[in-house]
Coordinates of C-alpha atoms in Angstrom, one line a residue:
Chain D
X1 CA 0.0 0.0 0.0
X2 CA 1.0 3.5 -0.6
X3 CA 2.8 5.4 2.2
X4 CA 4.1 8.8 3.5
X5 CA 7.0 9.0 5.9
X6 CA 8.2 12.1 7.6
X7 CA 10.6 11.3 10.0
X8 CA 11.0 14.4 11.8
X9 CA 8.1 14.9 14.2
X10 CA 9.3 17.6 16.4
X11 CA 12.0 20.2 15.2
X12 CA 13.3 23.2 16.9
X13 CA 15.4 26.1 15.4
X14 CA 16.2 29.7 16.0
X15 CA 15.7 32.3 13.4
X16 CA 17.3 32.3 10.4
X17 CA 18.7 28.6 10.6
X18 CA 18.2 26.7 7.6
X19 CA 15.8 23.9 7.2
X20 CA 15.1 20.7 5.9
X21 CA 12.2 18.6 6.4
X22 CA 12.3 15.0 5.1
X23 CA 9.5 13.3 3.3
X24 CA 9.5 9.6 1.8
X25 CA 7.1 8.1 0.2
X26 CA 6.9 4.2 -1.0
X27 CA 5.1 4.0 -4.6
X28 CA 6.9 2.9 -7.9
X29 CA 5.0 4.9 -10.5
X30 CA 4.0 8.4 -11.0
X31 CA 3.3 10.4 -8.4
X32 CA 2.3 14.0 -7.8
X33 CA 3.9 15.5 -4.8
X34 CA 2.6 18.0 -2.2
X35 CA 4.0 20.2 1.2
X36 CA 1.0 21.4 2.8
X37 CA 1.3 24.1 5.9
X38 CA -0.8 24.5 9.0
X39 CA -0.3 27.4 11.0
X40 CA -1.7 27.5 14.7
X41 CA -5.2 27.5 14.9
X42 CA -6.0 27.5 11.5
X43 CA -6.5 25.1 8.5
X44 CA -4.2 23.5 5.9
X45 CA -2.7 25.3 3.0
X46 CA -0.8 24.5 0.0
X47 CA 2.6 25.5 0.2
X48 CA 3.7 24.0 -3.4
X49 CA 3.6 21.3 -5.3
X50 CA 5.6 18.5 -7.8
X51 CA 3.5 17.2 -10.8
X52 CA 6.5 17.0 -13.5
X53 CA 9.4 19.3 -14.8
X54 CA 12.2 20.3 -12.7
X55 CA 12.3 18.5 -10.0
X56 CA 13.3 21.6 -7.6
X57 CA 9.8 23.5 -7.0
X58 CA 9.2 26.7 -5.6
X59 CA 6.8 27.5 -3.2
X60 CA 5.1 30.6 -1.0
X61 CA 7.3 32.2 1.1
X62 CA 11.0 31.0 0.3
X63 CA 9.8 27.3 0.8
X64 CA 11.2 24.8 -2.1
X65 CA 11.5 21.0 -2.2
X66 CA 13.2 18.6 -4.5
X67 CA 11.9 15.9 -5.8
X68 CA 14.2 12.9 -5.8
X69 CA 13.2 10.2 -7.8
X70 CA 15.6 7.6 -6.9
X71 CA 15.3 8.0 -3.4
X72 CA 11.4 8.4 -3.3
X73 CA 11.7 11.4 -1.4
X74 CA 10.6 15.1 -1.6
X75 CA 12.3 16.9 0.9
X76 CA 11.5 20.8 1.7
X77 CA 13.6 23.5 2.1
X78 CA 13.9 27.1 3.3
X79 CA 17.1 28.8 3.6
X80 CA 16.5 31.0 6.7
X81 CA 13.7 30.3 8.6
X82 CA 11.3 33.1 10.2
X83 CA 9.7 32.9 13.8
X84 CA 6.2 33.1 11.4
X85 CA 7.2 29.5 9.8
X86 CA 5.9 28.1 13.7
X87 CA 3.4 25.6 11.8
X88 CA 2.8 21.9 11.4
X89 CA 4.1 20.6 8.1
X90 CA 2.4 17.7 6.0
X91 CA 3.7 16.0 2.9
X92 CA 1.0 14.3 0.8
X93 CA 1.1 12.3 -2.5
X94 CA -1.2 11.5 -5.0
X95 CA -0.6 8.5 -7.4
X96 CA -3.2 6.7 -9.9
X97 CA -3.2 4.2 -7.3
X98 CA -4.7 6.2 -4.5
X99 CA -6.0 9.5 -3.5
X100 CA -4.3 11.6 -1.5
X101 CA -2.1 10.4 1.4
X102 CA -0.8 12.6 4.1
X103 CA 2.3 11.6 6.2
X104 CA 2.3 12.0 9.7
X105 CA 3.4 15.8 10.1
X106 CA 5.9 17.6 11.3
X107 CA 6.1 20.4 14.1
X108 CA 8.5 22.9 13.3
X109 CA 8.9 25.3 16.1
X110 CA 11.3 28.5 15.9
X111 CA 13.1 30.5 18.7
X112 CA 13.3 33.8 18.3
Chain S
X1 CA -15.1 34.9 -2.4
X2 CA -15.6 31.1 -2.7
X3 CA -15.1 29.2 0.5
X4 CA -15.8 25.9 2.4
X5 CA -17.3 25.7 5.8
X6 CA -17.5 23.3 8.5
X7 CA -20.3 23.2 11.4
X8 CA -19.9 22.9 14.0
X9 CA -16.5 24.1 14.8
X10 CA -16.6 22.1 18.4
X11 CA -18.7 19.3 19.4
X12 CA -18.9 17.5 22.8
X13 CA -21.0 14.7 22.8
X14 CA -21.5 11.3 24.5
X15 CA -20.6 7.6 23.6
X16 CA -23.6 6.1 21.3
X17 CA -25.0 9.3 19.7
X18 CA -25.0 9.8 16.3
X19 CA -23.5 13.2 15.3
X20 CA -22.9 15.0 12.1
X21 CA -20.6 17.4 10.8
X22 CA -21.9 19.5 8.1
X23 CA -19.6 20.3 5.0
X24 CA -20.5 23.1 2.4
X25 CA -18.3 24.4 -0.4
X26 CA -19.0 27.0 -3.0
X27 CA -16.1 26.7 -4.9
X28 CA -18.5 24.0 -7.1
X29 CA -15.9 21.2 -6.9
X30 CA -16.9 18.0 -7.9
X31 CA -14.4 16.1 -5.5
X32 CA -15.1 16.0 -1.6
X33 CA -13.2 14.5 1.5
X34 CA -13.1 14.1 5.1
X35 CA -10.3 13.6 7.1
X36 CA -9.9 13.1 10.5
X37 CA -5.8 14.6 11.9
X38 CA -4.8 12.9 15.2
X39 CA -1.3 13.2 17.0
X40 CA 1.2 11.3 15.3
X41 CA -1.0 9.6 12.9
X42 CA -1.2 13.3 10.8
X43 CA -4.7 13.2 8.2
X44 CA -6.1 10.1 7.6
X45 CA -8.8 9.9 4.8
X46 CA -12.5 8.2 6.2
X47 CA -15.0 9.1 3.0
X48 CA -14.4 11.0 -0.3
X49 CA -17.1 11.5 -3.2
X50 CA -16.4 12.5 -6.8
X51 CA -19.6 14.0 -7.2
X52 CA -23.3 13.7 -6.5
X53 CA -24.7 10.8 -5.8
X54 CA -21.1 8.8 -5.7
X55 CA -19.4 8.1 -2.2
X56 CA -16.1 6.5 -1.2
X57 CA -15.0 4.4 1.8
X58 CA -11.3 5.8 2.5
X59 CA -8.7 4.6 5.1
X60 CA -10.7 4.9 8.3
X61 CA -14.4 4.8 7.3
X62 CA -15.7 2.1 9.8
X63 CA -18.1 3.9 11.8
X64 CA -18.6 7.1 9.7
X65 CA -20.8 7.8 6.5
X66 CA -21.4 10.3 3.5
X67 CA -24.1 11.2 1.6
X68 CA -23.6 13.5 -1.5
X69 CA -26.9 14.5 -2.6
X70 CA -25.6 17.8 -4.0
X71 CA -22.6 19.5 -5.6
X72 CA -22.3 21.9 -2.0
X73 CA -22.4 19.6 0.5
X74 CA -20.9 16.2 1.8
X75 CA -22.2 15.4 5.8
X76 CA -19.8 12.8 7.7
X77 CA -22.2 11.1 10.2
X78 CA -20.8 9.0 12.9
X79 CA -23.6 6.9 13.4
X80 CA -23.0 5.7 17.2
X81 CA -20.0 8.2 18.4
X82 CA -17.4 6.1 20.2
X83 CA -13.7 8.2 22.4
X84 CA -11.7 6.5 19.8
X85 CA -13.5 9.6 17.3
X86 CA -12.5 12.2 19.6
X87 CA -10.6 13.7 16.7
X88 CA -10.5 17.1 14.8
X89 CA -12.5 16.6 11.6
X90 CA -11.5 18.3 8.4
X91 CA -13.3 18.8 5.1
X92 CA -11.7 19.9 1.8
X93 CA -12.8 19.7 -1.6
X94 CA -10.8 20.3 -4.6
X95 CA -11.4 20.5 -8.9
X96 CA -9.1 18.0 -9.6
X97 CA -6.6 16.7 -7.9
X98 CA -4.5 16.1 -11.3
X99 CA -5.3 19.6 -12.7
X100 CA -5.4 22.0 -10.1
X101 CA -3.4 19.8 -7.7
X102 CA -4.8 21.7 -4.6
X103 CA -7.1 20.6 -1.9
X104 CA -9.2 23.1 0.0
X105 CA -9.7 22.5 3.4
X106 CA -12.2 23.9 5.5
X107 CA -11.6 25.3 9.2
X108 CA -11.8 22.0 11.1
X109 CA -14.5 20.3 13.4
X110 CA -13.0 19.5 17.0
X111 CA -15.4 16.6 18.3
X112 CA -15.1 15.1 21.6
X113 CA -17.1 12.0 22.3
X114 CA -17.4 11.4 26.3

C-alpha cells in the first residue's frame, strides 16, 4: 500500500537557521507530490507542489522542495527560517493508485 | 469569495449518539473528502465523493458515512459516536486533484465523544 514517511516529528530552530524537512514516500509509479502548511489555529494550506518538470519547486514564502526520484523522497527546504514559519508541516502524494495520502506531520517550532 | 465551511467548529457529545458534521463548499468542486488529523497519525482519509450521488470508503471509514446528494455539500455522520473519534474533523474539496493539484480544506471540526 501506498505510504508517506516524515521522519522528523518535532523540530526546533532559532531564526534564520536553515531547514530541511524529510519526506519519503513508497510508490513505484508516478506520483504528484505535495508540502501542505498549518499554521496555529487555522486550516491547511498549500505550500507547493511537484506534478512533472524540474524537480526543484518553488513555493510561497521562500519554501522549495526537491523531488528525488531515486530515493522516493521530496524533501522541503527554506534557507533561513522566520519565527512566522511556527506551523505543522504535512507531505502528501497523490498517485493513480490512491487518492491523496498525508504523512504523519511535522512540528516545526522556531526560537526567536 | 468562494469558501468551504465546517459546522460545528466544536462538538462535545457522548458515547452512542449519532453526530454529524456538516460540510458546504461553494467553490462548485466536484471532488469532496473528510479527514480526521490525530497526534502522530497526521490526516487520515475516512469518505471521499467524486460527485453527486457517488461516495467512497477511505482509510478509516468504519463507523462514519457520507451522503452526496448535492454538488455543496458532503455530511460525515458518525452513526453511534465512540472516544476512539475524539478527533479534529476536516473537510476539503478540490477541482481536480491532477489539474489543479490543490485541496481546499475547511476550518476543522474538534469533536469530543465522552
Amino acid at each position: 500500500a501506498q505510504s508517506v514517511s516524515q521522519h522528523n516529528h518535532h523540530v526546533i530552530l532559532s531564526e534564520a537557521a536553515s531547514l530541511e524537512l524529510g519526506c519519503n514516500y513508497s510508490y513505484g509509479g508516478t506520483v504528484n507530490l505535495f508540502w501542505y502548511v498549518q499554521y496555529p489555529g487555522q486550516h491547511l494550506q498549500l505550500l507547493l507542489k511537484y506534478f512533472s518538470g524540474d524537480p526543484l519547486v518553488k513555493g510561497i514564502k521562500g519554501f522549495e522542495a526537491e523531488f528525488i526520484k531515486s530515493k522516493f523522497s521530496f524533501n522541503l527546504r527554506k534557507p533561513s527560517v522566520q519565527w512566522s514559519d511556527t506551523a505543522e508541516y504535512f507531505c502528501a502524494v497523490h498517485s493513480s493508485a490512491s487518492k491523496i495520502i498525508f504523512g504523519s506531520g511535522t512540528r516545526l517550532s522556531i526560537r526567536p | 469569495d468562494a469558501e468551504i465551511t465546517q459546522s460545528p467548529r466544536h462538538k462535545i457529545t457522548e458515547t452512542g449518539r449519532q453526530v454529524t458534521l456538516a460540510c458546504h463548499q461553494t467553490w462548485n468542486h466536484n471532488n469532496m473528502f473528510w479527514y480526521r488529523q490525530d497526534l502522530g497519525h497526521g490526516l487520515r482519509l475516512i469518505h471521499y465523493s467524486y460527485g453527486v450521488q457517488d461516495t467512497n470508503k477511505g482509510e478509516v471509514s468504519d463507523g462514519y458515512s457520507v451522503s452526496r446528494s448535492n454538488t455543496e455539500d458532503l455530511p460525515l455522520t458518525l452513526e453511534s459516536a465512540a472516544s476512539s473519534q475524539t478527533s479534529v474533523y476536516f473537510c476539503a474539496s478540490s477541482e481536480s486533484v491532477t489539474t489543479t493539484g490543490e485541496l481546499f480544506f475547511g476550518e476543522g471540526s474538534r469533536l469530543t465523544v465522552l
